[in-house]
Coordinates of C-alpha atoms in Angstrom, one line a residue:
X20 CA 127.1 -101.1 -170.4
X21 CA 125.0 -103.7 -172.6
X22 CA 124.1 -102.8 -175.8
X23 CA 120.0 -102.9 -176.0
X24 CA 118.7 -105.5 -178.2
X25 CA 115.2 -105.2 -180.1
X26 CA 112.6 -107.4 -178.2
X27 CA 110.8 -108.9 -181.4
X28 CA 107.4 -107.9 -182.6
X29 CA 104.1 -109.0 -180.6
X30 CA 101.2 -108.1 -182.3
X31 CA 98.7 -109.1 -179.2
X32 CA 96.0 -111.1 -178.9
X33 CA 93.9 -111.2 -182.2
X34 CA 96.3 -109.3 -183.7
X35 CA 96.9 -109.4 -187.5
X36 CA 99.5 -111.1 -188.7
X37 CA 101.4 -109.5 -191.5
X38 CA 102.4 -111.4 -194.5
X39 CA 106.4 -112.5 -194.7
X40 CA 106.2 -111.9 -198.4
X41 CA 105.8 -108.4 -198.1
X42 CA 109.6 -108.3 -196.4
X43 CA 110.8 -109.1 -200.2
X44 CA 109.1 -106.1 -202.1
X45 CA 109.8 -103.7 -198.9
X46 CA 113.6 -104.8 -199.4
X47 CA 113.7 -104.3 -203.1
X48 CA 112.4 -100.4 -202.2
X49 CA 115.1 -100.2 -199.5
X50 CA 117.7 -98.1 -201.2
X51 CA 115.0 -95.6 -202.9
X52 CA 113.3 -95.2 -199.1
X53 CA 116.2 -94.4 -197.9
X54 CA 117.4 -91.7 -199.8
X55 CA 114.1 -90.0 -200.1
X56 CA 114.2 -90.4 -195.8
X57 CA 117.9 -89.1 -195.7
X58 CA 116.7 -86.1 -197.4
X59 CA 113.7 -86.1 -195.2
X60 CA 115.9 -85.7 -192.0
X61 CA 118.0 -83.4 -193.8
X62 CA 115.2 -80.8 -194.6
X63 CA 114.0 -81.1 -190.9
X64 CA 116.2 -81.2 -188.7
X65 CA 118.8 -78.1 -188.6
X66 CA 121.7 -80.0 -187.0
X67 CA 121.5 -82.7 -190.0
X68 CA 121.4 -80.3 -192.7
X69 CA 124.8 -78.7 -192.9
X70 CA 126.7 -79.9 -196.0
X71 CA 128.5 -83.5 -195.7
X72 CA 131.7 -84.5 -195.9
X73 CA 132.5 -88.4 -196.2
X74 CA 132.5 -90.1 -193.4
X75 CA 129.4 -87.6 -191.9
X76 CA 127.3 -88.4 -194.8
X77 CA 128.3 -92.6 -194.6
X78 CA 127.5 -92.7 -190.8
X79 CA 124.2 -90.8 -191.6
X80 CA 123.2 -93.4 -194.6
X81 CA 124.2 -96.1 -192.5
X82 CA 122.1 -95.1 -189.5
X83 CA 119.2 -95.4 -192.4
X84 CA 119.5 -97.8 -194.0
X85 CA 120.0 -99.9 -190.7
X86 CA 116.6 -98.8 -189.3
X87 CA 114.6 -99.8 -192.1
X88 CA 116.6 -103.0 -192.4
X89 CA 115.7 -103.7 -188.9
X90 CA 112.2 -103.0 -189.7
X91 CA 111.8 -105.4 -192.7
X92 CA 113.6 -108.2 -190.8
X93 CA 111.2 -108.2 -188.0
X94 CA 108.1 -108.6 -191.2
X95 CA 110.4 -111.4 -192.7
X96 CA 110.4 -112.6 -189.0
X97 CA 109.2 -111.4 -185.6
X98 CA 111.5 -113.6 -183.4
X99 CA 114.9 -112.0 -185.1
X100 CA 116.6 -110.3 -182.4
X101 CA 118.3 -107.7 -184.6
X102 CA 121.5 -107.2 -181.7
X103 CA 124.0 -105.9 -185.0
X104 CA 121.1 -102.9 -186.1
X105 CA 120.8 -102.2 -181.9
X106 CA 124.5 -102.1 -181.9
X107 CA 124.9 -99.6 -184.7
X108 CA 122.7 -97.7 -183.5
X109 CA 124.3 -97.4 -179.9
X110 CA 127.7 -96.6 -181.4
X111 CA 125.8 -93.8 -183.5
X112 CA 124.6 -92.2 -180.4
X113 CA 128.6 -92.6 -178.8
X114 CA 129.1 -90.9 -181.4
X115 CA 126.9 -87.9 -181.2
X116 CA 128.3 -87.4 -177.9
X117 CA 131.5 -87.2 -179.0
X118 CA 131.0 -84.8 -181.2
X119 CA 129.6 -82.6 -179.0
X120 CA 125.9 -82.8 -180.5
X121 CA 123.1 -83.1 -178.6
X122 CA 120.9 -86.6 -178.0
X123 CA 117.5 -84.4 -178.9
X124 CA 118.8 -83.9 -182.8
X125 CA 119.3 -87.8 -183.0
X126 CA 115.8 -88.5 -181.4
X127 CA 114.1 -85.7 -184.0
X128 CA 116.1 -87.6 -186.6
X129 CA 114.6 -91.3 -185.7
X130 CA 111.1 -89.7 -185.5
X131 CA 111.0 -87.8 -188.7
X132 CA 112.9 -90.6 -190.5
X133 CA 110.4 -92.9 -189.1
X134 CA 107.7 -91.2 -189.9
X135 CA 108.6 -90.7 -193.6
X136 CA 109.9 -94.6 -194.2
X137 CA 106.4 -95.0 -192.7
X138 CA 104.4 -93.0 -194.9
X139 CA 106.7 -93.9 -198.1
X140 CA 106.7 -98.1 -197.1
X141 CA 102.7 -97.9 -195.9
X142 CA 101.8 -96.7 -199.1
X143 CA 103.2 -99.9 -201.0
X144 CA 101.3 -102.0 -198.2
X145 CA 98.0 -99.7 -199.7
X146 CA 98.8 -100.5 -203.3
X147 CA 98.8 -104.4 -202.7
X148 CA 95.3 -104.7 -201.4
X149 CA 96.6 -105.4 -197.6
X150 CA 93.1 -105.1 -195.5
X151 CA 93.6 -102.1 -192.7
X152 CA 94.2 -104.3 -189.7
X153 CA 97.5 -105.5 -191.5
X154 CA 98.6 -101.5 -192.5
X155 CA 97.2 -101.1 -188.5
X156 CA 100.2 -103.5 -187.3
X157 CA 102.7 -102.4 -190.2
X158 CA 102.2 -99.1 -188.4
X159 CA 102.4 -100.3 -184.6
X160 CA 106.1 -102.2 -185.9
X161 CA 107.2 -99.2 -187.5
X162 CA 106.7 -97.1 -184.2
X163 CA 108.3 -100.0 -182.2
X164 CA 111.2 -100.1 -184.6
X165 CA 111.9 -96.8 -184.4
X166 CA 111.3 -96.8 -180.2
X167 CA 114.1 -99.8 -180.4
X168 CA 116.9 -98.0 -182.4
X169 CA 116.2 -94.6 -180.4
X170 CA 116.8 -96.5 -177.0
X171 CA 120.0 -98.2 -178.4
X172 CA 121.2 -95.0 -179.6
X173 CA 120.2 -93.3 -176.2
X174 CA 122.2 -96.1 -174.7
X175 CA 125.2 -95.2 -175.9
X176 CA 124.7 -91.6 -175.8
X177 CA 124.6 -92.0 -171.8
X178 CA 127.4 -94.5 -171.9
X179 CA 129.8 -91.4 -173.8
X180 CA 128.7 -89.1 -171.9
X181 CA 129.3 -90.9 -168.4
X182 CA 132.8 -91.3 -169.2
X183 CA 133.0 -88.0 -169.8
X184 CA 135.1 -86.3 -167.3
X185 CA 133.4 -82.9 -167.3
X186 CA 130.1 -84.7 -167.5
X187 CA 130.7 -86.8 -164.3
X188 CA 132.0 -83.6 -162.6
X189 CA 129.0 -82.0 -163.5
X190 CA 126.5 -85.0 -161.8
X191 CA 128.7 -84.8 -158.5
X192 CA 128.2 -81.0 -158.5
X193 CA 124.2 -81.3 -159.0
X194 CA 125.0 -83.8 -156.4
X195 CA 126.8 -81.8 -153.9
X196 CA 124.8 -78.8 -154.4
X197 CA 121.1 -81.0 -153.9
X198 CA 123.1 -82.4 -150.7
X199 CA 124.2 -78.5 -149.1
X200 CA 121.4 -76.8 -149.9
X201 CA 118.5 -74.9 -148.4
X202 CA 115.9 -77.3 -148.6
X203 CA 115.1 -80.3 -147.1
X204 CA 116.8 -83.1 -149.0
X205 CA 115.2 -86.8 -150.0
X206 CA 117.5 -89.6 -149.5
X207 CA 115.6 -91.3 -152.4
X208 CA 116.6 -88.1 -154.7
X209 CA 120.0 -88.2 -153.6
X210 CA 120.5 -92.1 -154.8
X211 CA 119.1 -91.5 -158.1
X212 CA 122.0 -88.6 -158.5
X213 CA 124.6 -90.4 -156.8
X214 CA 123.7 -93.1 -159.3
X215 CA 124.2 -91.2 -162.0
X216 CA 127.5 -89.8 -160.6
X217 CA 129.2 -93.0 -160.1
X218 CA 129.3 -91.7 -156.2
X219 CA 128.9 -94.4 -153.8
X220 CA 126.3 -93.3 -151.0
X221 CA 127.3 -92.8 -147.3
X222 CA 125.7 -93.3 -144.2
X223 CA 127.6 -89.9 -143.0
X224 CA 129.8 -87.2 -143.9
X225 CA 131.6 -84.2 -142.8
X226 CA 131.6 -81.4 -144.8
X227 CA 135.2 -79.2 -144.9
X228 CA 135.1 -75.6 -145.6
X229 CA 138.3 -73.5 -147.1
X230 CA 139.9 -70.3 -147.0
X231 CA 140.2 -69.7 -150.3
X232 CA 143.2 -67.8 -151.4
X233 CA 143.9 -66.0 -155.1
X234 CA 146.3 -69.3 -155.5
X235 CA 143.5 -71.8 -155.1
X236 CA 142.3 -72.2 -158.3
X237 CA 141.5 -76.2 -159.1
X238 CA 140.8 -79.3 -157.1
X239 CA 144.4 -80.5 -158.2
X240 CA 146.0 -78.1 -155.2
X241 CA 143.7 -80.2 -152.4
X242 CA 145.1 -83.2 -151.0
X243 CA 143.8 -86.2 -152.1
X244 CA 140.5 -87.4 -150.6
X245 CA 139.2 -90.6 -152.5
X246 CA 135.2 -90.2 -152.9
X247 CA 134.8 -86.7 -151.9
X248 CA 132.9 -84.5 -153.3
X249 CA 134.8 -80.8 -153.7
X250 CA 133.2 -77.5 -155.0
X251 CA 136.6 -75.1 -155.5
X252 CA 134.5 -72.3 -157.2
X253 CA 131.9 -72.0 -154.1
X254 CA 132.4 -69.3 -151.4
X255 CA 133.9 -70.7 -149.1
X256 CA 135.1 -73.7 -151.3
X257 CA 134.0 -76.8 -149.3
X258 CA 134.2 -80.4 -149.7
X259 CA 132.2 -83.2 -148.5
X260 CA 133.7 -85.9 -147.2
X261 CA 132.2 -89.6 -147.0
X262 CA 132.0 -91.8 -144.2
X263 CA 134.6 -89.5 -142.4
X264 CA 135.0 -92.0 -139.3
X265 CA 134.4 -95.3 -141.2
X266 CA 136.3 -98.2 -142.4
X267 CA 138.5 -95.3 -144.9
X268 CA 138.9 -92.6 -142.2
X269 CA 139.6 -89.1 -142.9
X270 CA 143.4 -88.4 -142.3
X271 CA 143.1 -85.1 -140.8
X272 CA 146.2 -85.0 -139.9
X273 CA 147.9 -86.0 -143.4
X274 CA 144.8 -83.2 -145.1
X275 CA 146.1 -80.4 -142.7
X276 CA 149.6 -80.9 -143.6
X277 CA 148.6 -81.1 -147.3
X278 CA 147.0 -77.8 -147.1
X279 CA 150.4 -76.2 -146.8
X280 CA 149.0 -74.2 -143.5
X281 CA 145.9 -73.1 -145.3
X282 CA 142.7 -72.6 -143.1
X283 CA 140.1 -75.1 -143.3
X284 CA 137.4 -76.4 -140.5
X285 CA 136.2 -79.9 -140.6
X286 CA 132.4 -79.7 -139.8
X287 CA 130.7 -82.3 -137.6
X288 CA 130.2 -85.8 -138.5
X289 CA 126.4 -86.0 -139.4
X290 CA 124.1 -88.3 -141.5
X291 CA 124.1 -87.8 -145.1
X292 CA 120.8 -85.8 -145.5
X293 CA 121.9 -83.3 -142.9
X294 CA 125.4 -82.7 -145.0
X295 CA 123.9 -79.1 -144.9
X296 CA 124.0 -78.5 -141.2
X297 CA 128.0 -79.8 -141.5
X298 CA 128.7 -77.3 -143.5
X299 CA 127.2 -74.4 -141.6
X300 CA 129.1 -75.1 -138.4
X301 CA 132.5 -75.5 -140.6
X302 CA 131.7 -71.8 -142.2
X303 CA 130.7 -70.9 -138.8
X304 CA 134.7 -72.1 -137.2
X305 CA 135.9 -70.5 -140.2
X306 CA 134.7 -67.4 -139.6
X307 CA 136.2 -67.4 -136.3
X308 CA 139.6 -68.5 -137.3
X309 CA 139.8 -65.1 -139.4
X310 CA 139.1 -63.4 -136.1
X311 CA 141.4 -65.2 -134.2
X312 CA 138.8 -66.6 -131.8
X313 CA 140.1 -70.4 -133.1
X314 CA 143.5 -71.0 -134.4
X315 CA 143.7 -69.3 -137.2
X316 CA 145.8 -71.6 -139.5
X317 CA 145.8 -75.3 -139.9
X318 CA 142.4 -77.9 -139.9
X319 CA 140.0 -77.0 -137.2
X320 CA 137.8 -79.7 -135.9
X321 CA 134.7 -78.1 -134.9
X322 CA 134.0 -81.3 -132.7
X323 CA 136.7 -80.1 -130.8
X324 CA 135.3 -76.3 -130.3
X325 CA 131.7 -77.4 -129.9
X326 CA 131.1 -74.8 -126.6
X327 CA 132.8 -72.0 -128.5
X328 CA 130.5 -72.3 -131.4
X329 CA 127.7 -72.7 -129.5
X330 CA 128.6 -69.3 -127.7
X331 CA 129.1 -67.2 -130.9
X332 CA 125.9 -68.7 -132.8
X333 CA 124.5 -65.8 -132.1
X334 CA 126.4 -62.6 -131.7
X335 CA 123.8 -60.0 -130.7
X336 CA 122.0 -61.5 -127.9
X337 CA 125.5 -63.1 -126.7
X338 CA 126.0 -59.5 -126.7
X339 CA 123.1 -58.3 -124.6
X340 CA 124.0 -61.1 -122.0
X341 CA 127.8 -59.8 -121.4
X342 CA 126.1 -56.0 -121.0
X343 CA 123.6 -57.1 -118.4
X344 CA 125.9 -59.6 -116.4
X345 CA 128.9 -57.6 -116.7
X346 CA 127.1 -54.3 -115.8
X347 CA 128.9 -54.6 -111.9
X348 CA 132.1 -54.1 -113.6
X349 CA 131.5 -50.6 -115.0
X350 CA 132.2 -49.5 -111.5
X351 CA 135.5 -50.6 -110.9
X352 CA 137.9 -48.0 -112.9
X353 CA 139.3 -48.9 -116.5
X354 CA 142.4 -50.2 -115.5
X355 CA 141.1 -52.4 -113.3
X356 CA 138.3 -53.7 -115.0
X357 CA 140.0 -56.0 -117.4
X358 CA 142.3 -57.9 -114.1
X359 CA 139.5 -58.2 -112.1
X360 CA 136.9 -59.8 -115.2
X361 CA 140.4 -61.9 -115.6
X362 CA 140.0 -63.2 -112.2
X363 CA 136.4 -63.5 -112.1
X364 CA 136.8 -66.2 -114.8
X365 CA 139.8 -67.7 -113.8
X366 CA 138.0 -68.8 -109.9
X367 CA 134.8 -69.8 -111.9
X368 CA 136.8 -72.1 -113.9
X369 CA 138.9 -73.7 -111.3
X370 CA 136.4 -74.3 -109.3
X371 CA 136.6 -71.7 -106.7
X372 CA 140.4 -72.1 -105.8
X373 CA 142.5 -69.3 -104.7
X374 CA 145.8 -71.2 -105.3
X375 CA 144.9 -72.3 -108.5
X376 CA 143.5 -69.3 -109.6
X377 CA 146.9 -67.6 -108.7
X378 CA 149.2 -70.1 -110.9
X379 CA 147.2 -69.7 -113.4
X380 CA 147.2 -66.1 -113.2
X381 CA 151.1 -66.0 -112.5
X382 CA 150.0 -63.5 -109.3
X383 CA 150.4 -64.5 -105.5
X384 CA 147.5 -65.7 -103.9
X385 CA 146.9 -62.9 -101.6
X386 CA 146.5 -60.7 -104.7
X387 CA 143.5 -63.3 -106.2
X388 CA 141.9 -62.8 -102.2
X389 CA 142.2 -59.2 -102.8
X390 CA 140.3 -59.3 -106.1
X391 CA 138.4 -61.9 -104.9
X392 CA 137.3 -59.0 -101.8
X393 CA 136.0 -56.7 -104.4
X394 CA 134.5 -59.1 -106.4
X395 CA 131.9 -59.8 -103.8
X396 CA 131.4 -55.9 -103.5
X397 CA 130.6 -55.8 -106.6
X398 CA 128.7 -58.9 -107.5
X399 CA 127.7 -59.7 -104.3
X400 CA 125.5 -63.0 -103.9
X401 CA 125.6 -63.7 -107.6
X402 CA 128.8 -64.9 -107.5
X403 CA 127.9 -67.9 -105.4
X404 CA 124.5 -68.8 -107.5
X405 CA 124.7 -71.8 -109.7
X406 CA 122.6 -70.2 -112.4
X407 CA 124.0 -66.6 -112.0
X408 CA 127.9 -68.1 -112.4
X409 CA 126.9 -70.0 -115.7
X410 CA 125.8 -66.9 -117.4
X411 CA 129.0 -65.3 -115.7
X412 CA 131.2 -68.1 -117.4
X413 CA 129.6 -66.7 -120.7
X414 CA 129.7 -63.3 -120.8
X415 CA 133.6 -63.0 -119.4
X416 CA 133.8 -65.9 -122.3
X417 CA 132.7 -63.8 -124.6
X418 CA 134.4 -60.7 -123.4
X419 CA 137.8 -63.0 -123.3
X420 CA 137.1 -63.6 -127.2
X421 CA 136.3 -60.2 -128.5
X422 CA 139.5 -58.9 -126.7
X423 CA 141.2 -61.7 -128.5
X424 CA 139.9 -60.8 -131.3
X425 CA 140.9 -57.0 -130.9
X426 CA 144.7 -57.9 -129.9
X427 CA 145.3 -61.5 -131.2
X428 CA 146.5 -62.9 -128.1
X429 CA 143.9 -64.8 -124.9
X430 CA 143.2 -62.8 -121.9
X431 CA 142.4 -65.6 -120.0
X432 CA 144.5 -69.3 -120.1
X433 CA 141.9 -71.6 -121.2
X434 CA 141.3 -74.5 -118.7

């Protein structure tokens, strides 16, 4: 990052100009302002009073002594560019940073040491007769000087703090959790965060969610995924993925085996603002790998499971549907409810043929006509309308799944 350099003093249009003399008495004052400033800072500012040791005490002087400096050169002459004071000051606020101190004691700092070198240096302008437009500008440089020195040291406050590692992992998680939230999310928003992160912005992403075992405890245990963005500590953890089918595709295949067999679904591919939606189908597909309804280890792609989720997007009235279309079965006896709802599905999914119905039954044909017979008792014309058969193909999916989920093995071969 470039180090800030003063811009010079303009006075304006009509402005008064201020006399280059008075840069000599100033200077000869320059040691005596600063103590009685140092001391000012001292008395106001908690985080500058503590006792000093050396080097705390030198770096504090220096910062003082280097404002007022700055401030006497641009009287002695407003082009000066004063790029050794702006550098000071930006390794001052690097410093700060470092230490651990916050960038709001430094600015208190320049603005009550400003103000006193002000007060203390405007009063030797009073004693030599200058008229009040001349004080007027002494006053406006002073403010400026000390606006110049506060943005250098803000400068390298930022620049410290950037290279921070906890820092940055703290912008990418304001990030991530501005991109999978609630709310709607502003592209503009998310570019001036991604800025800050050092995050280059996709067009889209998918979003991963996790299992998350007791052993999962840092982003060190995921596989490497350049430019993602990972939340461990979230439940689910989940990760967002950029540009997932671009130029540096995903490796699912090399993710899933670094996951050791841990779960994880990979949400669908969507544009960035809608990372959220991602991320809601991938919790979703986890959810029904701890049931057993998807494969319950390994990477899941919910792209690949798309009519599944759709069906269990909402349990209840999925629920309501499999009562009323199933009701015909309550009349057949328990045992053979469950082969003739497996036959139902099985001649709705091959399209109506017996033979086919029967190899993938592992039964002899004659045995699928037989169900078939009291099927139609049963059902009677709904088995042959389009829309009736559809919300058939649901409800025995849905029945399939929940006995799945019961005994951990499919009813039904899926086609």
């Amino acid at each position: 990052m470039a180090v800030p350099t003063p811009r010079g003093v303009s006075m304006g249009p009509g402005g008064a100009p201020v006399p280059p003399e008075l840069a000599g008495l100033l200077r000869a004052q320059l040691e005596e302002v600063a103590d009685e400033v140092e001391a000012e800072v001292r008395r106001q500012v908690p985080e500058y009073a503590r006792p000093a040791d050396g080097t705390y005490r030198e770096h504090l002087r220096a910062g003082v002594v280097q404002a007022l400096t700055l401030f006497v050169d641009h009287i002695a002459d407003p082009r000066g560019q004063g790029a050794a004071i702006a550098a000071t000051y930006y390794e001052l606020g690097r410093g700060e940073a470092q230490e651990g101190r916050s960038l709001d004691a430094l600015q208190s700092a320049l603005r009550v040491g400003g103000l006193h070198a002000w007060r203390l240096m405007g009063r030797t302008a009073e004693q030599l007769g200058l008229d009040s437009a001349v004080v007027s500008a002494l006053g406006e440089l002073a403010f400026r000087t000390v606006h110049e020195v506060a943005e250098a040291a803000a400068a390298g406050y930022a620049e410290a703090q950037l290279r921070s590692t906890d820092e940055l992992e703290r912008r990418r998680r304001r990030l991530l959790d501005l991109l999978l939230g609630d709310g709607p999310v502003s592209l503009e928003a998310v570019q001036d965060l991604a800025h800050g992160a050092r995050w280059r912005v996709p067009s889209q992403v998918a979003v991963v969610a996790l299992a998350a075992p007791a052993d999962l405890r840092s982003q060190e245990q995921l596989p490497a995924m350049p430019g993602a963005l990972v939340d461990i500590d979230s439940r689910p953890p989940r990760v967002l993925v950029p540009d997932p089918e671009g130029s540096g595709r995903f490796g699912e295949r090399s993710f899933a085996l670094g996951l050791g067999g841990r779960p994880a679904a990979i949400g669908p591919t969507v544009p960035l603002t809608e990372a959220a939606q991602s991320l809601r189908w991938a919790t979703r597909a986890l959810g029904l790998m701890g049931r057993g309804i998807l494969p319950r280890q390994g990477a899941v792609r919910c792209a690949d499971h798309l009519s599944t989720l759709l069906l269990h997007s909402d349990e209840p009235l999925l629920a309501r549907l499999e009562a009323r279309v199933l009701a015909p079965l309550d009349a057949a006896s328990d045992g053979q409810r469950p082969r003739l709802a497996e036959t139902l599905l099985a001649w709705l999914l091959s399209g109506s043929n017996v033979p086919d119905v029967a190899a993938r039954l592992h039964v002899h044909p004659q045995t699928v006509r037989y169900r078939l017979r009291q099927l139609e008792k049963l059902f009677g014309d709904a088995l042959h309308d389009s829309d009736a058969r559809l919300e058939l193909i649901l409800a025995l999916r849905s029945a399939s799944s929940r006995d799945q989920d019961a005994s951990g093995s499919t009813s039904v071969p899926a086609p």
